Amino acid sequence: MKKIAIKSIITIVAFSFFKNEVYAQVINWENISKQNMHLLHIDVGAEYGAIAGVGYHHLIPVKRFPLWIGGEFSVPFGNQLADDDFKMRLGTQIRIVALNHFQFSARVQGIARRYHNQSVRLFNFGSDLAGTIGYYRKKWFMSAESGFDKAIVTNFKHSEWYKKNIYDNVQDGWYEPATGGNFYYGLQGGFSMKKVDITLKAGKVLQQDLKSQPLLPFYGQVGVNFRF
């Protein structure tokens, strides 16, 4: 019972702290073309601190259902890339409906993330599913987004400090079922130039029971897309 209680506390605290980072590319669906099939984006976000990220996507120009495939990588400011916290996403975004300037798109991504503190190092695989509906023009756009970020399986590696001071018989390794998830919703938009987009997004996070909230239940992001 003691081991279960301690592990539950660690899971809740650690993933409430790290996993509601809603870092993802923002796309102006009205401003894509076969001449600019590559998209490099740089983002800075704010949740529990400052988050920096970079990503690349490639356009598959299906006529009615254009598709972006690629990945994103982000870290908290001040951390070393080689041995500290990070979050990596791989997946796709597709436009499903286009009616005049109103458009609906969906995003499906797999996630790998690492978080550590004095007690434990957590490495997690999960998924992110989201939908976006909005009004898109060549030079600007505004949309609403909602999604669900799920932690599916987590590897625990407890520190020597934890074993010495808290519980010396704690077990490391992979644990299932899923450790939790967050719903998120908010607004996003931006301004588009010839080959550059300036994007903004902000919103709120709610844990999967639809009642609880993370310690700081808000997110924000500023980004720049380079199309070439």
PDB file of C-alpha atoms in Angstrom:
ATOM      1  CA  MET A   1       0.000   0.000   0.000  1.00  0.00           C
ATOM      2  CA  LYS A   2       2.815   2.386   0.884  1.00  0.00           C
ATOM      3  CA  LYS A   3       4.583   1.736  -2.405  1.00  0.00           C
ATOM      4  CA  ILE A   4       1.372   2.288  -4.394  1.00  0.00           C
ATOM      5  CA  ALA A   5       0.576   5.513  -2.572  1.00  0.00           C
ATOM      6  CA  ILE A   6       4.062   6.939  -3.034  1.00  0.00           C
ATOM      7  CA  LYS A   7       4.185   6.035  -6.714  1.00  0.00           C
ATOM      8  CA  SER A   8       0.750   7.575  -7.284  1.00  0.00           C
ATOM      9  CA  ILE A   9       1.889  10.845  -5.709  1.00  0.00           C
ATOM     10  CA  ILE A  10       5.015  10.938  -7.877  1.00  0.00           C
ATOM     11  CA  THR A  11       3.025  10.262 -11.029  1.00  0.00           C
ATOM     12  CA  ILE A  12       0.432  12.936 -10.340  1.00  0.00           C
ATOM     13  CA  VAL A  13       2.946  15.611  -9.375  1.00  0.00           C
ATOM     14  CA  ALA A  14       5.426  14.906 -12.163  1.00  0.00           C
ATOM     15  CA  PHE A  15       3.028  14.610 -15.066  1.00  0.00           C
ATOM     16  CA  SER A  16       0.818  17.462 -13.855  1.00  0.00           C
ATOM     17  CA  PHE A  17       3.998  19.531 -13.984  1.00  0.00           C
ATOM     18  CA  PHE A  18       5.351  18.462 -17.348  1.00  0.00           C
ATOM     19  CA  LYS A  19       2.818  16.866 -19.660  1.00  0.00           C
ATOM     20  CA  ASN A  20       0.354  19.709 -20.203  1.00  0.00           C
ATOM     21  CA  GLU A  21       2.845  21.422 -22.467  1.00  0.00           C
ATOM     22  CA  VAL A  22       0.639  21.991 -25.524  1.00  0.00           C
ATOM     23  CA  TYR A  23       3.406  22.621 -28.021  1.00  0.00           C
ATOM     24  CA  ALA A  24       2.283  22.065 -31.621  1.00  0.00           C
ATOM     25  CA  GLN A  25       2.578  23.679 -35.006  1.00  0.00           C
ATOM     26  CA  VAL A  26      -0.071  26.256 -36.021  1.00  0.00           C
ATOM     27  CA  ILE A  27      -0.933  26.222 -39.746  1.00  0.00           C
ATOM     28  CA  ASN A  28      -2.636  28.715 -42.042  1.00  0.00           C
ATOM     29  CA  TRP A  29      -4.490  26.275 -44.293  1.00  0.00           C
ATOM     30  CA  GLU A  30      -5.395  28.999 -46.789  1.00  0.00           C
ATOM     31  CA  ASN A  31      -1.740  29.808 -47.476  1.00  0.00           C
ATOM     32  CA  ILE A  32      -0.219  26.507 -48.627  1.00  0.00           C
ATOM     33  CA  SER A  33       1.001  25.613 -52.126  1.00  0.00           C
ATOM     34  CA  LYS A  34       3.022  23.066 -54.071  1.00  0.00           C
ATOM     35  CA  GLN A  35       5.781  25.675 -54.421  1.00  0.00           C
ATOM     36  CA  ASN A  36       6.265  25.711 -50.625  1.00  0.00           C
ATOM     37  CA  MET A  37       6.071  22.087 -49.517  1.00  0.00           C
ATOM     38  CA  HIS A  38       8.470  22.415 -46.583  1.00  0.00           C
ATOM     39  CA  LEU A  39       7.630  24.062 -43.277  1.00  0.00           C
ATOM     40  CA  LEU A  40      10.199  24.860 -40.594  1.00  0.00           C
ATOM     41  CA  HIS A  41       8.778  26.321 -37.387  1.00  0.00           C
ATOM     42  CA  ILE A  42      10.253  27.752 -34.207  1.00  0.00           C
ATOM     43  CA  ASP A  43       8.122  28.262 -31.102  1.00  0.00           C
ATOM     44  CA  VAL A  44       8.376  29.650 -27.594  1.00  0.00           C
ATOM     45  CA  GLY A  45       5.738  28.622 -25.053  1.00  0.00           C
ATOM     46  CA  ALA A  46       4.821  29.363 -21.464  1.00  0.00           C
ATOM     47  CA  GLU A  47       3.232  26.881 -19.078  1.00  0.00           C
ATOM     48  CA  TYR A  48       5.202  26.250 -15.864  1.00  0.00           C
ATOM     49  CA  GLY A  49       8.143  28.115 -17.327  1.00  0.00           C
ATOM     50  CA  ALA A  50       9.546  28.970 -20.741  1.00  0.00           C
ATOM     51  CA  ILE A  51       9.541  26.226 -23.394  1.00  0.00           C
ATOM     52  CA  ALA A  52      11.472  26.409 -26.676  1.00  0.00           C
ATOM     53  CA  GLY A  53      10.825  24.176 -29.646  1.00  0.00           C
ATOM     54  CA  VAL A  54      11.622  23.539 -33.288  1.00  0.00           C
ATOM     55  CA  GLY A  55       9.905  21.375 -35.885  1.00  0.00           C
ATOM     56  CA  TYR A  56       9.730  20.408 -39.540  1.00  0.00           C
ATOM     57  CA  HIS A  57       6.764  19.271 -41.654  1.00  0.00           C
ATOM     58  CA  HIS A  58       6.443  18.233 -45.291  1.00  0.00           C
ATOM     59  CA  LEU A  59       3.307  18.848 -47.358  1.00  0.00           C
ATOM     60  CA  ILE A  60       1.552  15.999 -49.173  1.00  0.00           C
ATOM     61  CA  PRO A  61      -0.593  18.082 -51.581  1.00  0.00           C
ATOM     62  CA  VAL A  62      -3.716  15.958 -51.912  1.00  0.00           C
ATOM     63  CA  LYS A  63      -6.269  18.198 -53.656  1.00  0.00           C
ATOM     64  CA  ARG A  64      -9.121  18.157 -51.129  1.00  0.00           C
ATOM     65  CA  PHE A  65      -7.218  16.859 -48.129  1.00  0.00           C
ATOM     66  CA  PRO A  66      -3.746  18.463 -47.915  1.00  0.00           C
ATOM     67  CA  LEU A  67      -1.599  16.668 -45.372  1.00  0.00           C
ATOM     68  CA  TRP A  68       1.404  17.816 -43.328  1.00  0.00           C
ATOM     69  CA  ILE A  69       3.714  15.065 -42.002  1.00  0.00           C
ATOM     70  CA  GLY A  70       6.575  15.762 -39.619  1.00  0.00           C
ATOM     71  CA  GLY A  71       7.853  16.152 -36.108  1.00  0.00           C
ATOM     72  CA  GLU A  72       8.536  18.604 -33.298  1.00  0.00           C
ATOM     73  CA  PHE A  73      11.043  18.744 -30.456  1.00  0.00           C
ATOM     74  CA  SER A  74      10.894  21.007 -27.391  1.00  0.00           C
ATOM     75  CA  VAL A  75      12.742  21.529 -24.101  1.00  0.00           C
ATOM     76  CA  PRO A  76      12.386  23.834 -21.099  1.00  0.00           C
ATOM     77  CA  PHE A  77      14.766  26.803 -21.152  1.00  0.00           C
ATOM     78  CA  GLY A  78      17.977  26.259 -19.225  1.00  0.00           C
ATOM     79  CA  ASN A  79      18.085  22.467 -19.604  1.00  0.00           C
ATOM     80  CA  GLN A  80      20.808  20.464 -21.328  1.00  0.00           C
ATOM     81  CA  LEU A  81      19.495  18.614 -24.353  1.00  0.00           C
ATOM     82  CA  ALA A  82      21.554  15.489 -23.742  1.00  0.00           C
ATOM     83  CA  ASP A  83      20.358  14.477 -20.305  1.00  0.00           C
ATOM     84  CA  ASP A  84      17.375  16.562 -19.172  1.00  0.00           C
ATOM     85  CA  ASP A  85      13.695  17.010 -19.889  1.00  0.00           C
ATOM     86  CA  PHE A  86      12.347  16.997 -23.436  1.00  0.00           C
ATOM     87  CA  LYS A  87       9.233  16.343 -25.468  1.00  0.00           C
ATOM     88  CA  MET A  88       9.136  14.929 -29.023  1.00  0.00           C
ATOM     89  CA  ARG A  89       6.117  14.562 -31.305  1.00  0.00           C
ATOM     90  CA  LEU A  90       5.771  12.711 -34.619  1.00  0.00           C
ATOM     91  CA  GLY A  91       2.589  12.712 -36.627  1.00  0.00           C
ATOM     92  CA  THR A  92       0.334  14.354 -39.142  1.00  0.00           C
ATOM     93  CA  GLN A  93      -2.144  17.192 -39.608  1.00  0.00           C
ATOM     94  CA  ILE A  94      -4.824  17.002 -42.296  1.00  0.00           C
ATOM     95  CA  ARG A  95      -7.487  19.400 -43.567  1.00  0.00           C
ATOM     96  CA  ILE A  96     -10.773  17.518 -43.672  1.00  0.00           C
ATOM     97  CA  VAL A  97     -13.368  20.170 -44.618  1.00  0.00           C
ATOM     98  CA  ALA A  98     -13.047  23.456 -46.532  1.00  0.00           C
ATOM     99  CA  LEU A  99     -16.181  25.580 -47.005  1.00  0.00           C
ATOM    100  CA  ASN A 100     -15.397  29.014 -48.412  1.00  0.00           C
ATOM    101  CA  HIS A 101     -12.908  30.373 -45.854  1.00  0.00           C
ATOM    102  CA  PHE A 102     -14.070  28.126 -43.004  1.00  0.00           C
ATOM    103  CA  GLN A 103     -11.956  25.016 -42.565  1.00  0.00           C
ATOM    104  CA  PHE A 104     -11.721  22.040 -40.220  1.00  0.00           C
ATOM    105  CA  SER A 105      -8.518  20.058 -39.633  1.00  0.00           C
ATOM    106  CA  ALA A 106      -7.384  17.211 -37.401  1.00  0.00           C
ATOM    107  CA  ARG A 107      -4.054  16.291 -35.813  1.00  0.00           C
ATOM    108  CA  VAL A 108      -2.785  12.840 -34.745  1.00  0.00           C
ATOM    109  CA  GLN A 109       0.627  12.545 -33.071  1.00  0.00           C
ATOM    110  CA  GLY A 110       2.675  10.088 -31.075  1.00  0.00           C
ATOM    111  CA  ILE A 111       4.621  11.559 -28.156  1.00  0.00           C
ATOM    112  CA  ALA A 112       7.794  10.649 -26.289  1.00  0.00           C
ATOM    113  CA  ARG A 113       8.732  12.742 -23.249  1.00  0.00           C
ATOM    114  CA  ARG A 114      11.159  12.698 -20.382  1.00  0.00           C
ATOM    115  CA  TYR A 115      10.797  14.413 -17.011  1.00  0.00           C
ATOM    116  CA  HIS A 116      12.951  14.140 -13.905  1.00  0.00           C
ATOM    117  CA  ASN A 117      13.162  15.643 -10.442  1.00  0.00           C
ATOM    118  CA  GLN A 118      14.982  14.792  -7.234  1.00  0.00           C
ATOM    119  CA  SER A 119      12.876  11.671  -6.697  1.00  0.00           C
ATOM    120  CA  VAL A 120      12.365  10.033 -10.060  1.00  0.00           C
ATOM    121  CA  ARG A 121      13.060  10.069 -13.769  1.00  0.00           C
ATOM    122  CA  LEU A 122       9.996   9.400 -15.933  1.00  0.00           C
ATOM    123  CA  PHE A 123      10.091   8.446 -19.613  1.00  0.00           C
ATOM    124  CA  ASN A 124       6.686   8.262 -21.254  1.00  0.00           C
ATOM    125  CA  PHE A 125       5.063   7.285 -24.551  1.00  0.00           C
ATOM    126  CA  GLY A 126       1.669   8.794 -25.322  1.00  0.00           C
ATOM    127  CA  SER A 127      -0.617  10.272 -27.954  1.00  0.00           C
ATOM    128  CA  ASP A 128      -2.162  13.608 -28.859  1.00  0.00           C
ATOM    129  CA  LEU A 129      -5.428  13.935 -30.801  1.00  0.00           C
ATOM    130  CA  ALA A 130      -6.844  17.347 -31.688  1.00  0.00           C
ATOM    131  CA  GLY A 131      -9.305  19.124 -33.957  1.00  0.00           C
ATOM    132  CA  THR A 132      -9.249  22.732 -35.186  1.00  0.00           C
ATOM    133  CA  ILE A 133     -12.000  24.795 -36.830  1.00  0.00           C
ATOM    134  CA  GLY A 134     -11.531  28.345 -37.997  1.00  0.00           C
ATOM    135  CA  TYR A 135     -11.667  31.140 -40.545  1.00  0.00           C
ATOM    136  CA  TYR A 136      -8.640  31.313 -42.871  1.00  0.00           C
ATOM    137  CA  ARG A 137      -7.484  34.012 -45.301  1.00  0.00           C
ATOM    138  CA  LYS A 138      -4.209  34.381 -47.185  1.00  0.00           C
ATOM    139  CA  LYS A 139      -2.855  37.041 -44.825  1.00  0.00           C
ATOM    140  CA  TRP A 140      -4.485  36.118 -41.504  1.00  0.00           C
ATOM    141  CA  PHE A 141      -6.498  33.437 -39.729  1.00  0.00           C
ATOM    142  CA  MET A 142      -8.298  32.698 -36.472  1.00  0.00           C
ATOM    143  CA  SER A 143      -9.415  29.314 -35.142  1.00  0.00           C
ATOM    144  CA  ALA A 144     -10.461  27.313 -32.084  1.00  0.00           C
ATOM    145  CA  GLU A 145      -8.711  24.103 -31.077  1.00  0.00           C
ATOM    146  CA  SER A 146      -9.493  21.275 -28.675  1.00  0.00           C
ATOM    147  CA  GLY A 147      -7.628  18.058 -28.017  1.00  0.00           C
ATOM    148  CA  PHE A 148      -6.628  15.266 -25.676  1.00  0.00           C
ATOM    149  CA  ASP A 149      -3.060  14.437 -24.603  1.00  0.00           C
ATOM    150  CA  LYS A 150      -2.762  10.914 -23.147  1.00  0.00           C
ATOM    151  CA  ALA A 151       0.137   9.294 -21.291  1.00  0.00           C
ATOM    152  CA  ILE A 152      -0.060   5.595 -22.222  1.00  0.00           C
ATOM    153  CA  VAL A 153       2.943   3.828 -20.692  1.00  0.00           C
ATOM    154  CA  THR A 154       5.652   5.179 -18.371  1.00  0.00           C
ATOM    155  CA  ASN A 155       9.088   4.030 -17.299  1.00  0.00           C
ATOM    156  CA  PHE A 156      10.057   4.880 -13.688  1.00  0.00           C
ATOM    157  CA  LYS A 157      13.678   5.131 -12.517  1.00  0.00           C
ATOM    158  CA  HIS A 158      13.899   6.320  -8.919  1.00  0.00           C
ATOM    159  CA  SER A 159      16.904   8.227  -7.607  1.00  0.00           C
ATOM    160  CA  GLU A 160      19.286   7.047  -4.917  1.00  0.00           C
ATOM    161  CA  TRP A 161      18.071   9.956  -2.787  1.00  0.00           C
ATOM    162  CA  TYR A 162      14.512   8.648  -3.028  1.00  0.00           C
ATOM    163  CA  LYS A 163      15.519   5.089  -2.144  1.00  0.00           C
ATOM    164  CA  LYS A 164      17.589   6.297   0.797  1.00  0.00           C
ATOM    165  CA  ASN A 165      15.154   8.840   2.243  1.00  0.00           C
ATOM    166  CA  ILE A 166      11.654   7.754   1.163  1.00  0.00           C
ATOM    167  CA  TYR A 167      11.330   4.066   0.308  1.00  0.00           C
ATOM    168  CA  ASP A 168      14.269   1.751  -0.300  1.00  0.00           C
ATOM    169  CA  ASN A 169      12.270  -1.099  -1.884  1.00  0.00           C
ATOM    170  CA  VAL A 170      10.569   0.890  -4.629  1.00  0.00           C
ATOM    171  CA  GLN A 171      10.499  -0.861  -8.019  1.00  0.00           C
ATOM    172  CA  ASP A 172      11.751   0.690 -11.255  1.00  0.00           C
ATOM    173  CA  GLY A 173      10.497  -0.249 -14.720  1.00  0.00           C
ATOM    174  CA  TRP A 174       7.566   0.132 -17.123  1.00  0.00           C
ATOM    175  CA  TYR A 175       4.081   0.612 -15.708  1.00  0.00           C
ATOM    176  CA  GLU A 176       0.653   0.299 -17.250  1.00  0.00           C
ATOM    177  CA  PRO A 177      -2.193   1.157 -17.560  1.00  0.00           C
ATOM    178  CA  ALA A 178      -1.978   4.767 -18.707  1.00  0.00           C
ATOM    179  CA  THR A 179      -0.889   7.281 -16.100  1.00  0.00           C
ATOM    180  CA  GLY A 180      -3.347   9.998 -17.081  1.00  0.00           C
ATOM    181  CA  GLY A 181      -4.370  12.537 -19.669  1.00  0.00           C
ATOM    182  CA  ASN A 182      -5.296  16.162 -20.210  1.00  0.00           C
ATOM    183  CA  PHE A 183      -8.001  17.802 -22.284  1.00  0.00           C
ATOM    184  CA  TYR A 184      -7.070  21.218 -23.657  1.00  0.00           C
ATOM    185  CA  TYR A 185      -8.929  23.905 -25.570  1.00  0.00           C
ATOM    186  CA  GLY A 186      -8.163  27.412 -26.725  1.00  0.00           C
ATOM    187  CA  LEU A 187      -7.759  29.905 -29.551  1.00  0.00           C
ATOM    188  CA  GLN A 188      -5.027  30.258 -32.134  1.00  0.00           C
ATOM    189  CA  GLY A 189      -4.349  32.602 -35.005  1.00  0.00           C
ATOM    190  CA  GLY A 190      -1.729  34.452 -36.938  1.00  0.00           C
ATOM    191  CA  PHE A 191      -0.562  36.750 -39.697  1.00  0.00           C
ATOM    192  CA  SER A 192       0.913  35.454 -42.946  1.00  0.00           C
ATOM    193  CA  MET A 193       3.428  37.072 -45.255  1.00  0.00           C
ATOM    194  CA  LYS A 194       4.892  35.708 -48.482  1.00  0.00           C
ATOM    195  CA  LYS A 195       6.812  32.820 -46.909  1.00  0.00           C
ATOM    196  CA  VAL A 196       6.541  33.501 -43.170  1.00  0.00           C
ATOM    197  CA  ASP A 197       3.721  33.091 -40.643  1.00  0.00           C
ATOM    198  CA  ILE A 198       3.642  34.684 -37.182  1.00  0.00           C
ATOM    199  CA  THR A 199       1.397  32.517 -34.975  1.00  0.00           C
ATOM    200  CA  LEU A 200      -0.164  32.760 -31.528  1.00  0.00           C
ATOM    201  CA  LYS A 201      -2.092  30.322 -29.374  1.00  0.00           C
ATOM    202  CA  ALA A 202      -3.482  30.307 -25.836  1.00  0.00           C
ATOM    203  CA  GLY A 203      -5.897  28.175 -23.880  1.00  0.00           C
ATOM    204  CA  LYS A 204      -6.758  26.129 -20.841  1.00  0.00           C
ATOM    205  CA  VAL A 205      -6.000  22.582 -19.652  1.00  0.00           C
ATOM    206  CA  LEU A 206      -8.345  20.223 -17.797  1.00  0.00           C
ATOM    207  CA  GLN A 207      -7.459  16.770 -16.495  1.00  0.00           C
ATOM    208  CA  GLN A 208      -9.264  13.764 -17.936  1.00  0.00           C
ATOM    209  CA  ASP A 209     -11.823  13.524 -15.126  1.00  0.00           C
ATOM    210  CA  LEU A 210     -13.168  16.875 -16.444  1.00  0.00           C
ATOM    211  CA  LYS A 211     -13.105  18.242 -12.892  1.00  0.00           C
ATOM    212  CA  SER A 212      -9.489  18.583 -11.782  1.00  0.00           C
ATOM    213  CA  GLN A 213      -6.978  21.093 -13.124  1.00  0.00           C
ATOM    214  CA  PRO A 214      -3.179  21.057 -13.255  1.00  0.00           C
ATOM    215  CA  LEU A 215      -1.334  23.385 -10.888  1.00  0.00           C
ATOM    216  CA  LEU A 216      -1.263  26.081 -13.588  1.00  0.00           C
ATOM    217  CA  PRO A 217      -4.084  25.244 -16.022  1.00  0.00           C
ATOM    218  CA  PHE A 218      -3.173  27.662 -18.831  1.00  0.00           C
ATOM    219  CA  TYR A 219      -0.847  27.572 -21.836  1.00  0.00           C
ATOM    220  CA  GLY A 220       0.453  30.024 -24.402  1.00  0.00           C
ATOM    221  CA  GLN A 221       2.705  29.918 -27.447  1.00  0.00           C
ATOM    222  CA  VAL A 222       4.277  32.294 -29.970  1.00  0.00           C
ATOM    223  CA  GLY A 223       5.735  30.843 -33.157  1.00  0.00           C
ATOM    224  CA  VAL A 224       7.243  31.588 -36.556  1.00  0.00           C
ATOM    225  CA  ASN A 225       6.701  29.351 -39.611  1.00  0.00           C
ATOM    226  CA  PHE A 226       9.098  29.457 -42.561  1.00  0.00           C
ATOM    227  CA  ARG A 227       7.705  28.023 -45.810  1.00  0.00           C
ATOM    228  CA  PHE A 228      10.043  27.008 -48.628  1.00  0.00           C
TER     229      PHE A 228
END
